[in-house]
Structures are given as structure tokens and as C-alpha cells.
Short mmCIF file of C-alpha atoms and ligand atoms in Angstrom, two decimals:
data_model
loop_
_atom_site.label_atom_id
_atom_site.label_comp_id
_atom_site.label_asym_id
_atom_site.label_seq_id
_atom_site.Cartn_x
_atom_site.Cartn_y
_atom_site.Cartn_z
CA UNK A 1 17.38 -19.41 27.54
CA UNK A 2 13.62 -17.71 26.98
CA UNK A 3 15.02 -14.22 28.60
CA UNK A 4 17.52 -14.01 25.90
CA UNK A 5 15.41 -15.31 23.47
CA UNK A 6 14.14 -12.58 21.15
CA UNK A 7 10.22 -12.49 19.78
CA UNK A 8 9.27 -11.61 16.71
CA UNK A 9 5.59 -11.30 16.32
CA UNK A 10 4.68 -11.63 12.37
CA UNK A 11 6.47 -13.82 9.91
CA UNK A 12 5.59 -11.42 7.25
CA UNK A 13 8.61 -8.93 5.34
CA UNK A 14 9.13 -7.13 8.54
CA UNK A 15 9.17 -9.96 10.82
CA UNK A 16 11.17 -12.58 8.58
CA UNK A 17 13.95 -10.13 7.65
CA UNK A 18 14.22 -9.30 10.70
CA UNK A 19 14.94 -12.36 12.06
CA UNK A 20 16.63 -13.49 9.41
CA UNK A 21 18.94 -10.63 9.94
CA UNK A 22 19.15 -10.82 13.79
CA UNK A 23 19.64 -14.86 13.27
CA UNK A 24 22.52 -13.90 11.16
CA UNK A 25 24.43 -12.17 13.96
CA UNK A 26 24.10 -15.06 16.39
CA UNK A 27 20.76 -14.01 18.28
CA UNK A 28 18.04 -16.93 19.02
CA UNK A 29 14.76 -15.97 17.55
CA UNK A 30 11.48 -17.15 17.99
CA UNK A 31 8.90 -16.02 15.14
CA UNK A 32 5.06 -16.32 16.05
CA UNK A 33 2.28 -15.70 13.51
CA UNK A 34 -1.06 -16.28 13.86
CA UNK A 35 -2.05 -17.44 10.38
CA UNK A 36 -1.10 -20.72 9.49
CA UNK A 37 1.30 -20.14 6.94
CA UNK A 38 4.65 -17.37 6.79
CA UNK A 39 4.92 -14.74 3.98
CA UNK A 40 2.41 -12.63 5.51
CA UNK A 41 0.17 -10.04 2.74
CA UNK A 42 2.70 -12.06 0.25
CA UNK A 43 1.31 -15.57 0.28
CA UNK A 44 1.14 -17.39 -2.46
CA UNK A 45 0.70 -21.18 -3.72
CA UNK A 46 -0.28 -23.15 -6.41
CA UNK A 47 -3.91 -23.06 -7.76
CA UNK A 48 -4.96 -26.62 -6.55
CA UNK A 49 -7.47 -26.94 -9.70
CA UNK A 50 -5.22 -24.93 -12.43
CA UNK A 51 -2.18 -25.00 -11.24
CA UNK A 52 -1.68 -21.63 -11.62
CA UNK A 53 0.46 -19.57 -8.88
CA UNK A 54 -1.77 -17.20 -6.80
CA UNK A 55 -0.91 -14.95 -4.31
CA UNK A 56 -3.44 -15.35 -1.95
CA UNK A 57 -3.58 -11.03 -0.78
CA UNK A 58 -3.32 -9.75 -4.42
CA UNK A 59 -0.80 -9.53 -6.80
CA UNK A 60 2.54 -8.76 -4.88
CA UNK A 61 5.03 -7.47 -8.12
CA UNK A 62 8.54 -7.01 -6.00
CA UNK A 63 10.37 -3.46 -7.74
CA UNK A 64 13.28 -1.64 -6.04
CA UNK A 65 16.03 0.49 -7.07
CA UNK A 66 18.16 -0.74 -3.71
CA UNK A 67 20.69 -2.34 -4.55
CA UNK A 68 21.26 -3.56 -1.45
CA UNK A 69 17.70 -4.75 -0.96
CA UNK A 70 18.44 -7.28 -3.93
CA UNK A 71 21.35 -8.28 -3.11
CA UNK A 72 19.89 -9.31 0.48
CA UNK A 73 17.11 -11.28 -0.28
CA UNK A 74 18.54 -12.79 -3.40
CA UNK A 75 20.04 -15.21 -0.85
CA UNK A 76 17.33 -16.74 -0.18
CA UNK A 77 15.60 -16.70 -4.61
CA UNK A 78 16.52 -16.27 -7.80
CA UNK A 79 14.35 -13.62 -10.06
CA UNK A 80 12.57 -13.83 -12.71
CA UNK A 81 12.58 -10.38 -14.76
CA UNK A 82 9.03 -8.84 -14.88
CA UNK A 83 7.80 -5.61 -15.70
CA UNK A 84 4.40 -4.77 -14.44
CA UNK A 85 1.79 -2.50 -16.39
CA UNK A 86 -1.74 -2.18 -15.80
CA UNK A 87 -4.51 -1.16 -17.63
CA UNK A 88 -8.05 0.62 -16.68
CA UNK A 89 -11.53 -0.40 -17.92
CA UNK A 90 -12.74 2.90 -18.80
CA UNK A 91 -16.66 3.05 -19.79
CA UNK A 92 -16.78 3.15 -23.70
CA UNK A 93 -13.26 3.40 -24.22
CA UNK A 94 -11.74 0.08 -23.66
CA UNK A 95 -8.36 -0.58 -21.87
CA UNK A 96 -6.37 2.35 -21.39
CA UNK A 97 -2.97 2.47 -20.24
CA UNK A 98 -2.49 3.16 -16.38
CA UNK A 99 -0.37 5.72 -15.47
CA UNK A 100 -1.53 8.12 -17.79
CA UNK A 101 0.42 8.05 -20.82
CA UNK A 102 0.42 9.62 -23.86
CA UNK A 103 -2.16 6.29 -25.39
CA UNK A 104 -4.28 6.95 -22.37
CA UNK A 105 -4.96 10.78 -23.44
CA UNK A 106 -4.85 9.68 -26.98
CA UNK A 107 -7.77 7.08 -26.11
CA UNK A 108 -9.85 9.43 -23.85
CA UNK A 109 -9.69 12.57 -25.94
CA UNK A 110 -9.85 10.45 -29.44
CA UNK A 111 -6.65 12.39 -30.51
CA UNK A 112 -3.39 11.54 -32.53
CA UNK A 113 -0.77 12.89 -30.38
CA UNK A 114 2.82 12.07 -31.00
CA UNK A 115 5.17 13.58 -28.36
CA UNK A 116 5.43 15.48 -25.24
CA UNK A 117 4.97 18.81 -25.97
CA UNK A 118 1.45 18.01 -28.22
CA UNK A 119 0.18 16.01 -24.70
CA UNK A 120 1.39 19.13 -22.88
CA UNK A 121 -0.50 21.53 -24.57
CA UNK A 122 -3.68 19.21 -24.73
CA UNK A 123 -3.03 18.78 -21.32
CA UNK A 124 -2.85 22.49 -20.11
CA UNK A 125 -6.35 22.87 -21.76
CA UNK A 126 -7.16 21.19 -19.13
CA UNK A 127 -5.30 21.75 -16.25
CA UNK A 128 -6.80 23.08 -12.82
CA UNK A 129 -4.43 26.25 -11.10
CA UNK A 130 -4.47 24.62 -7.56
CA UNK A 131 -1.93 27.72 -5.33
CA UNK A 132 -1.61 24.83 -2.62
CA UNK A 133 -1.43 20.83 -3.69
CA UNK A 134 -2.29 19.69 -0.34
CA UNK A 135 -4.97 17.21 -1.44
CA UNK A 136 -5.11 14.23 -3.83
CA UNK A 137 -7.72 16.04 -5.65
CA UNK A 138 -5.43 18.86 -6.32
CA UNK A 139 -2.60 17.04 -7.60
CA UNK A 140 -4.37 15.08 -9.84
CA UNK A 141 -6.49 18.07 -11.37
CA UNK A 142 -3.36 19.95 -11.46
CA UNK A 143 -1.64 17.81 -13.40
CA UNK A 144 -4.84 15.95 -15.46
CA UNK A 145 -7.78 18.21 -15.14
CA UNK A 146 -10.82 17.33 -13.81
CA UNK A 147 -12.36 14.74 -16.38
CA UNK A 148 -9.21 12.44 -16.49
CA UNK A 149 -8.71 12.66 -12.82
CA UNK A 150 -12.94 11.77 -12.17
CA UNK A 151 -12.60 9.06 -14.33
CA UNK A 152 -8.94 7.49 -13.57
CA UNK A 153 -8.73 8.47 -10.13
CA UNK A 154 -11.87 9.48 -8.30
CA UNK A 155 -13.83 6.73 -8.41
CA UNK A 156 -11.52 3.97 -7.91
CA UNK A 157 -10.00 6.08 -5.00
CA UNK A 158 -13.74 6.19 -3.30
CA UNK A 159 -13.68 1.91 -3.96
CA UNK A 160 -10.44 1.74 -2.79
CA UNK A 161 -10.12 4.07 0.19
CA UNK A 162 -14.10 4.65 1.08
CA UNK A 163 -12.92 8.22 1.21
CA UNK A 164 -13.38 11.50 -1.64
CA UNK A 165 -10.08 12.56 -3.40
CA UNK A 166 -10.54 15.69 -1.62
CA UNK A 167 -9.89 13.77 1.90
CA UNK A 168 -6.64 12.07 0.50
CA UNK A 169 -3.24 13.35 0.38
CA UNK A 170 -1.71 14.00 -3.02
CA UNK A 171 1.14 11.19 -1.85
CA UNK A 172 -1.75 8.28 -2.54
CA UNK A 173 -1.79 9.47 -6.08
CA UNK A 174 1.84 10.58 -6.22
CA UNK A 175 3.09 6.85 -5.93
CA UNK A 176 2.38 6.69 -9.56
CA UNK A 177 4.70 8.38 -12.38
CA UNK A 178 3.75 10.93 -14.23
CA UNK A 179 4.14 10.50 -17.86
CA UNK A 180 4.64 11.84 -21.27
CA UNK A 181 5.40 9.52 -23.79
CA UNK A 182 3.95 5.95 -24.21
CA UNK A 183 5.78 4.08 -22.06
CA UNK A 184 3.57 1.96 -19.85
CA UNK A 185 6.01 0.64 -16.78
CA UNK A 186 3.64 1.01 -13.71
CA UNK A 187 6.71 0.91 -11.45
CA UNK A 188 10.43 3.39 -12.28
CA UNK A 189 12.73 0.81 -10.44
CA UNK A 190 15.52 -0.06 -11.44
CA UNK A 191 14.51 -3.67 -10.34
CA UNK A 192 11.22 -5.37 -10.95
CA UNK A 193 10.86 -9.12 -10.47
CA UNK A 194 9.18 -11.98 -9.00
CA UNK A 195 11.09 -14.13 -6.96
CA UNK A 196 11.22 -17.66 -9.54
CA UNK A 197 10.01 -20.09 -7.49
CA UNK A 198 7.61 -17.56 -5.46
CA UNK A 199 7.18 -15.61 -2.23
CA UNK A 200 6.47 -18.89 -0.28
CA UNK A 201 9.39 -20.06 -0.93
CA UNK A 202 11.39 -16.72 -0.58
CA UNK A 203 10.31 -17.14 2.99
CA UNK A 204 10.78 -21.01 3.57
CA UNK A 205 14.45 -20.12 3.14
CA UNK A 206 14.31 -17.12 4.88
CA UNK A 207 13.15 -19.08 7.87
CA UNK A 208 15.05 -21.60 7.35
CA UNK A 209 18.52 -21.09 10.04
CA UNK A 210 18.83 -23.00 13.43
CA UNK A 211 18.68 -19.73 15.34
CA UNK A 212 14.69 -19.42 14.11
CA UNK A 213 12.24 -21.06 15.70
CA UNK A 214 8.65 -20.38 13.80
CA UNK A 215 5.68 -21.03 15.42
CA UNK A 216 2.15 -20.65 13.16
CA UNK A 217 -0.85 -20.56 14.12
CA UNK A 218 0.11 -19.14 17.25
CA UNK A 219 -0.91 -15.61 18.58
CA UNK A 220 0.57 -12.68 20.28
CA UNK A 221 -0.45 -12.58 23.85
CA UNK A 222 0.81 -10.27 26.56
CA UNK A 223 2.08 -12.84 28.55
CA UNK A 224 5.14 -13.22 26.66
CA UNK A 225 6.67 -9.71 26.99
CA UNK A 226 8.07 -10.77 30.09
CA UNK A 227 9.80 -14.35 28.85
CA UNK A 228 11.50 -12.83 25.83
CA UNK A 229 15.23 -9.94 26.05
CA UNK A 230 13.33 -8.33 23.36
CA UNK A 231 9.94 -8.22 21.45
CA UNK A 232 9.46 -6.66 17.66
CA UNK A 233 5.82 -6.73 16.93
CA UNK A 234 4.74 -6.51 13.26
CA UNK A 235 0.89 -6.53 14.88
CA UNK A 236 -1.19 -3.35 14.21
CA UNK A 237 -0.36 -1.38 17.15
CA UNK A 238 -3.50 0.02 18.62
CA UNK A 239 -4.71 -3.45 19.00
CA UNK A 240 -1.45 -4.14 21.09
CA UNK A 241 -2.71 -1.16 23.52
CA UNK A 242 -6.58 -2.55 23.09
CA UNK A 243 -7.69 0.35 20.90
CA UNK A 244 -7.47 2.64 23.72
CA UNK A 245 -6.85 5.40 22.05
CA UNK A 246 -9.22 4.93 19.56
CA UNK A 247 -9.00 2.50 16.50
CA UNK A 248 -6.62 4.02 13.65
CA UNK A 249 -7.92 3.55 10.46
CA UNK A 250 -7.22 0.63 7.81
CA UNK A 251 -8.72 -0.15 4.70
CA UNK A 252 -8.97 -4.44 4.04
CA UNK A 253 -9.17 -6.43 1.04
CA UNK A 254 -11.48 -9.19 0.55
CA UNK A 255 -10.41 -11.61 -2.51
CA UNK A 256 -13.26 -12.95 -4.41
CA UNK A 257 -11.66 -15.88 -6.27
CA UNK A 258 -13.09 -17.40 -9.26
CA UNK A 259 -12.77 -19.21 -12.66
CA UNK A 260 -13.08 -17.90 -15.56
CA UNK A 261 -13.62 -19.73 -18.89
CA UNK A 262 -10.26 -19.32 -21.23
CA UNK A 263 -12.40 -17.93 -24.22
CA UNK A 264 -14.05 -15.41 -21.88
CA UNK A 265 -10.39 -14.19 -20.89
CA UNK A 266 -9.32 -12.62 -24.15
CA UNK A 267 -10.01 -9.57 -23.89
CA UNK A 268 -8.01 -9.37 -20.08
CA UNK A 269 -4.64 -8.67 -22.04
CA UNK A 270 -2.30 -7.23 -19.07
CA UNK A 271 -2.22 -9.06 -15.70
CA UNK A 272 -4.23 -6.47 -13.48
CA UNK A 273 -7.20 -4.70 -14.83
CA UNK A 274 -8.07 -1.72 -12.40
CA UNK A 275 -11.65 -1.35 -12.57
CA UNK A 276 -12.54 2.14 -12.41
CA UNK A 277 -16.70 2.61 -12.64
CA UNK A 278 -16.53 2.89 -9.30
CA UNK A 279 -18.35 -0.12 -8.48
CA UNK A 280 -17.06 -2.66 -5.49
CA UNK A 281 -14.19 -4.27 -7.53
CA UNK A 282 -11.61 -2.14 -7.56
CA UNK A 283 -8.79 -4.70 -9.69
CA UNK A 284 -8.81 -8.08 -11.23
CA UNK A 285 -6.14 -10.74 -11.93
CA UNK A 286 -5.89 -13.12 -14.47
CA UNK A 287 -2.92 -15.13 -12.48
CA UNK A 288 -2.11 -17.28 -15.51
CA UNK A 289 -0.37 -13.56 -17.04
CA UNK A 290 2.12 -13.41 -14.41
CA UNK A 291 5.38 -15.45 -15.46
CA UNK A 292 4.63 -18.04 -12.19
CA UNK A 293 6.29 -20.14 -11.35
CA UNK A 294 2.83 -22.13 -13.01
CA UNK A 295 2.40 -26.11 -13.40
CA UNK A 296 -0.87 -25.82 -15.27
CA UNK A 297 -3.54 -29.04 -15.11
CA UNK A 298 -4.05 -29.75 -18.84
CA UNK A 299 -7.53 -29.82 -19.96
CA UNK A 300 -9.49 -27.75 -17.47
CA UNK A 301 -10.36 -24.93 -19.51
CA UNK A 302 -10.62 -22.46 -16.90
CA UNK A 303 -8.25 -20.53 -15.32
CA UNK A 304 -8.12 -18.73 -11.90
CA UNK A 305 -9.03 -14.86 -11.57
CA UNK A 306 -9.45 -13.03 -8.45
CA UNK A 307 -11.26 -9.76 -7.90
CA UNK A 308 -10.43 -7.21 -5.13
CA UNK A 309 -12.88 -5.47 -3.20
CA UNK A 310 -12.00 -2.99 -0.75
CA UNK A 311 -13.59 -2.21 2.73
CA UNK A 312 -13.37 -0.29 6.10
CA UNK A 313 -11.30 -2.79 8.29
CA UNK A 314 -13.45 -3.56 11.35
CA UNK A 315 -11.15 -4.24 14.23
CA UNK A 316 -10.40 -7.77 15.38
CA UNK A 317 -12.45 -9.12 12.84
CA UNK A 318 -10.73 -7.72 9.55
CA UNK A 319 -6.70 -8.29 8.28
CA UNK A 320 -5.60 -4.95 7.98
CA UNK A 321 -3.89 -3.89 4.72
CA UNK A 322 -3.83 -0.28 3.90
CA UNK A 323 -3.31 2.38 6.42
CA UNK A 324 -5.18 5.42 5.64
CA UNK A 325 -3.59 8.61 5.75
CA UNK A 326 -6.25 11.23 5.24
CA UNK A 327 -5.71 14.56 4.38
CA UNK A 328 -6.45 16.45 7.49
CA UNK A 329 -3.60 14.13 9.35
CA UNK A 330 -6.10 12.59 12.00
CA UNK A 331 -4.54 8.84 11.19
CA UNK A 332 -1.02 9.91 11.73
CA UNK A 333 -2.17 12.19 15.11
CA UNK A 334 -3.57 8.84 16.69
CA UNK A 335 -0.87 7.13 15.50
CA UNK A 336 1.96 9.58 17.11
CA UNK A 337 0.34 8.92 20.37
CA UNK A 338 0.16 5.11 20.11
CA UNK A 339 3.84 5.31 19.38
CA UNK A 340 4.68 7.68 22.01
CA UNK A 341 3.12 4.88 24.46
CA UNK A 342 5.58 1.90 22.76
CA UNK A 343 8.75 4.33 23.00
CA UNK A 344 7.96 4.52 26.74
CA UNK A 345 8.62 0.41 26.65
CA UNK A 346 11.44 -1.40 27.33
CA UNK A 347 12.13 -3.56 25.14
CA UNK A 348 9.59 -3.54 22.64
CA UNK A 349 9.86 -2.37 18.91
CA UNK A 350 6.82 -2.20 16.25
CA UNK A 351 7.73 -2.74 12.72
CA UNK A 352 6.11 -3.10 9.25
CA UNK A 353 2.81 -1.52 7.76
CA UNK A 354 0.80 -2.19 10.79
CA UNK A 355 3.23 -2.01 13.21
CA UNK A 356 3.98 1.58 12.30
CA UNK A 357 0.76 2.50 10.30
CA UNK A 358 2.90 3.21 6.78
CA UNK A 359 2.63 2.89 3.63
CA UNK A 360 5.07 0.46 2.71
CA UNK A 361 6.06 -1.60 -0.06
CA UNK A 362 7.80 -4.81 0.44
CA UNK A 363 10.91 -3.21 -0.72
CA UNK A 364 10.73 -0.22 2.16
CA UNK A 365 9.76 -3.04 4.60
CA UNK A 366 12.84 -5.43 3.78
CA UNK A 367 14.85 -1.92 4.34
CA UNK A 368 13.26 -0.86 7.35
CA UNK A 369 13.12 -4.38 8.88
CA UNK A 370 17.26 -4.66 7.88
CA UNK A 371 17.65 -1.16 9.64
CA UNK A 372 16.10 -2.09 12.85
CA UNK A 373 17.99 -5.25 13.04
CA UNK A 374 21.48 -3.71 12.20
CA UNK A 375 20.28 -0.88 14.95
CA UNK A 376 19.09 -3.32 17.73
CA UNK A 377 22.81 -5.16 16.87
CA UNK A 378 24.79 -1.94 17.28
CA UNK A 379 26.13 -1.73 13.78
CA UNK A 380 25.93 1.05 11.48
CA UNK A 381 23.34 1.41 9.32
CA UNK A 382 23.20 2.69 5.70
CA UNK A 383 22.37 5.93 5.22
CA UNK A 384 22.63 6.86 9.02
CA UNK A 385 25.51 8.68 10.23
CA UNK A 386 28.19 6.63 12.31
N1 UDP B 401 -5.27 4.94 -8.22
C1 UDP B 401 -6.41 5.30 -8.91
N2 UDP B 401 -6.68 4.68 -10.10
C2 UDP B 401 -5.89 3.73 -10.61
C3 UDP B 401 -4.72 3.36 -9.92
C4 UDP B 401 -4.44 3.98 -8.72
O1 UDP B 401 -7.18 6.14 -8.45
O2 UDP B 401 -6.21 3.19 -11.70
C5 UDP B 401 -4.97 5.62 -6.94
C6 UDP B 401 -5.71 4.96 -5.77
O3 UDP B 401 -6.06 5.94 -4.83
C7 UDP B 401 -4.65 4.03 -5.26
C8 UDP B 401 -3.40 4.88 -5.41
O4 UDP B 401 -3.60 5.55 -6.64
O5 UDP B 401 -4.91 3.62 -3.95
C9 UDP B 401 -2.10 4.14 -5.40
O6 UDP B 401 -2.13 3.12 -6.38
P1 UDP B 401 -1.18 1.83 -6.27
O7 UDP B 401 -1.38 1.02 -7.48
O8 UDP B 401 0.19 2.26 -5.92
O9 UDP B 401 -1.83 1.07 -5.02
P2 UDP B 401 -1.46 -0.35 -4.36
O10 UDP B 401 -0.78 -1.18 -5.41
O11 UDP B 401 -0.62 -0.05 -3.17
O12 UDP B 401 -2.80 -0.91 -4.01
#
């Protein structure tokens, strides 16, 4: 039955929806992933010491205003409400509210303002006339100015992406809203949660139907093209075509978990803390802040906090985790030609961030990854005419 078997390389978002999906609708799937464990970037399990949950890639905070996205995954979890918001360590100043808000002007400038129209007009003081936003530099300073957007943006963009605000596209900074009163939601969606028992077990269930067959710890190898009716590879894609084009470029993560002492962690008020001196840590997680699902150890007096710094991914030694789409478009120009090569296949699909070097969040994934499938099945997609 292997040449009607399909292959699903990944059991990340884009892989396990996908065969979820596909499973759903009768196909045989056979999921491979080279880590030992499914749930891709979304990992998470219990703090062996603490027994705090941790997601083992940084914190994963699931928002969406699909509809449809909820209602497909909530068959395999049920939610617990969460609203994310972050704060910045800002030299001097203390934790102010990221996005900018009307507290974070109000703590940078050491002003009273009360509504829109006062933050406005401070604001426009400031302001930079940029004819052309083509860069994340100009947004920001269009919106901000120059000292807000050095001190917010700059330097934790030059941590985060290796790369000067003036090589970034304004849609890296764009992600975030733009505010004027004192809310302090980091995400607009009309659905923000974590899934209750966690993302492990999200994907357990997921996984769980006789038409899946996972295999971990196994890789992709080229072999297997030829033994499967159809291959969807969540892998980065140049490294399916041996970088032959050259290598496109991804920023990694590397997780420096710790303890920390529960009187030192008073001050750490808000889940995330984004760091933004511009020193190697770009955020840091106090996990014990998220709602869990925890089974804390009595008595240990520590809890677990993780720090996040950023580097160049080096290829076939680094996970990849952030495409980088710089402002002059080189990324996406490789990237066109890689997938120019995979359309030419028969019979192979790329999905997911690496897959097809975007951007995602889990939410766009699960959509994308429910797309292909209803696509690949012949039915009609949402949002695509019949
Ligand atoms: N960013 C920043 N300062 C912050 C938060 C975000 O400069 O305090 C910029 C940075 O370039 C970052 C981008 O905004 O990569 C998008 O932030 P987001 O939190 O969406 O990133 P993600 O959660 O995907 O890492």
C-alpha cells in the first residue's frame, strides 16, 4: 500500500493538520519527524523540577479571529482564555507597556496624558515625514519618532533579526497594533487562548486516528519520494534541493533555561519581558505566569525562566525559526526560485514556515495546512472561488 500511502514530513502545525485533515477524508498517512517528540516550534511539557509547563521553543500564546480555525482544532482541546501583554525593560524607566500605548508615552516622556488626541499631538512632535514607508525604520519613525522607535524597536530588532531597522520591512513591525489609549492586549484577535491541557497534548490527539502512522526520530531522506502517491514536506526547502541555490536566510533561537529564586521574580510582573538594551537576550519568561496547565513541586523555591537569544541560523546545524524578509526582497527572490524548482515536481508540496519561507503564526499555519489538504482532496476551499 506504500504508493498510495501519503508522506508528511514534519509533525509540527503544518504537518499534523494536515494529516489530520487528509486522515479525515480516508487517506493513509505516514508522518515522519526528525525530533523525538510531535508539536514541532510548539513543544511543551512539564518542568521536571517545578512542575511548571514550558514550552520548550518560547512562549507559543495561540490568538485568531478564524472562526473556523477554532472550531477545527477545538476537537482535539479545550481552551483556557488568556490574554497576552508584554512589557519592555526600558533603561531607567522600568516596565513599559509593549505596543506602545498611551502608559508607554506617558512613562518615556514623564507626561500625564489622558486620551487620544493629547498622545496625538505629543506624538506629532515627534513624528518623522517618511513620502515612502518602505522600511521598518520608516514606519516606526513615522508613526513614533525617532527616540521611541531607537529605544522600543531598534535595538531589539538588531538582537532579534542581526539586521538594522533600515534593512527590515515595515511588515516586521506592522504585526503589532498601533495604539492610543491604554489598553495593553499584545494580540487584536478575537480569540486568544492556550489549549488547557497544552500543545503536547493538542497534538497527541491530533495524531491520534488509525489512518496516521507517526514515526519520530526519523528523517527525511530522498529515497522515499518514490514509495509514497504524495509527499508534503514541512522541511526548510533549500535544504531539500541541498542549498543549491544558495542558503535562504533564517534567524534561530537558542533557549537558555534557568531558575530563578521566587523573591528575585517580583519585579517580572507580565509573562514575557522583551529586553530591549540591545544586548543578546532579546525576551524572558517567567513560565509560572502563564495559566499552565502547572502541577507545581511544593517547596522548591525556584521557579523556571527561560531567556531567548537570537542568532544567524547556520545550515544543517541550526533549527530554523524565523525567516527573514529583508527589505531589499533578496530572501523572497531566492525563495521564488526554490519554489519554482518544487512546482516543477510531481507530487511534492512544501508547507509551513520553512517549507514556504513565511511568516506564519500557528493560526495562518493551521489555515494554510487545512487549505492544502481540502485542495489536494478536491473540495472547495474557503475563501477560494468554486
Ligand atoms: N519588536 C521590537 N520590540 C519589541 C517587540 C517587537 O522591536 O519590544 C519588533 C521586532 O522586530 C520583532 C517584531 O517587532 O521581531 C515582531 O514582534 P513579535 O512579537 O510579533 O515577534 P514574534 O512573537 O513573532 O517573535
Amino acid at each position: 500500500m506504500a504508493g498510495d500511502e501519503i508522506l508528511v514530513v514534519g509533525a509540527g502545525f503544518a504537518g499534523a493538520v494536515l494529516a489530520r485533515e487528509l486522515a479525515d477524508h480516508g487517506r493513509t498517512v505516514r508522518v515522519i519527524d526528525r525530533r523525538d517528540a510531535s508539536g514541532g516550534n510548539a513543544h511543551d511539557s512539564l518542568d521536571p523540577r517545578t512542575g511548571y509547563m514550558v514550552h520548550r521553543y518560547g512562549p507559543h500564546i495561540f490568538h485568531t479571529s478564524s472562526g473556523a480555525v477554532v472550531d477545527w482544532l477545538s476537537r482535539f482541546t479545550a481552551w483556557t482564555p488568556y490574554r497576552h501583554r508584554v512589557r519592555a525593560l526600558v533603561d531607567g524607566r522600568g516596565l513599559l507597556p509593549v505596543p506602545i500605548n498611551l502608559d508607554t508615552v506617558n512613562g518615556f516622556f514623564g507626561t500625564t496624558l489622558r486620551t487620544a488626541a493629547e498622545m496625538d499631538a505629543l506624538l506629532a512632535q515627534h513624528r518623522v515625514a517618511h513620502p515612502v514607508i518602505r522600511t521598518a525604520r520608516d514606519y516606526a519613525e513615522s508613526i513614533y519618532g525617532r527616540d521611541l522607535t531607537e529605544l522600543f524597536f531598534a535595538r531589539y530588532t538588531r538582537t532579534m533579526w542581526g539586521r538594522e531597522l533600515d534593512a527590515m520591512p515595515a511588515s516586521v513591525l506592522s504585526r503589532l497594533p498601533v495604539r492610543r489609549d491604554s489598553r495593553d492586549g499584545y494580540f487584536e484577535d478575537s480569540f486568544q487562548a492556550l489549549p488547557e491541557q497544552g500543545y503536547s497534548a493538542l497534538f497527541r490527539r491530533m495524531l491520534d486516528h488509525p489512518g496516521i502512522r507517526l514515526e519520530l526520530g526519523t528523517a527525511f531522506a530522498h529515497a522515499m519520494l518514490a514509495s509514497h502517491g504524495h509527499v508534503f514536506l514541512s522541511m526548510p526547502i533549500d535544504e531539500f534541493f541541498g542549498y543549491d541555490e544558495g542558503v535562504l536566510p533564517y534567524r534561530a533561537v537558542r533557549f537558555r533555561d534557568g531558575y530563578a529564586p521566587v523573591g528575585d521574580l517580583a519585579g517580572h510582573t507580565v509573562p514575557t519581558i522583551n529586553l530591549t538594551d540591545g544586548g543578546p537576550v532579546t525576551r524572558r519568561t517567567r513560565w509560572s505566569l502563564y495559566p499552565g496547565p502547572h502541577h507545581p513541586v511544593p517547596g522548591t523555591g525556584v521557579e523556571p525562566v527561560t531567556d531567548e537569544l537570537p542568532g544567524e541560523a547556520r545550515p544543517g546545524e541550526d533549527e530554523r525559526f524565523y525567516p527573514v524578509h529583508a527589505a531589499d526582497g533578496g530572501g523572497e527572490a531566492l525563495y521564488r526560485r526554490y519554489h519554482a524548482r518544487a512546482q516543477a515536481l510531481q507530487g511534492v508540496t512544501f508547507i509551513g514556515r520553512c517549507g514556504t519561507f513565511r511568516y506564519f503564526d500557528m493560526h495562518q499555519v493551521v489555515a494554510a495546512s487545512l487549505g492544502v489538504a481540502r485542495r489536494h482532496l478536491g473540495l472547495p476551499v474557503a475563501g477560494e472561488a468554486g
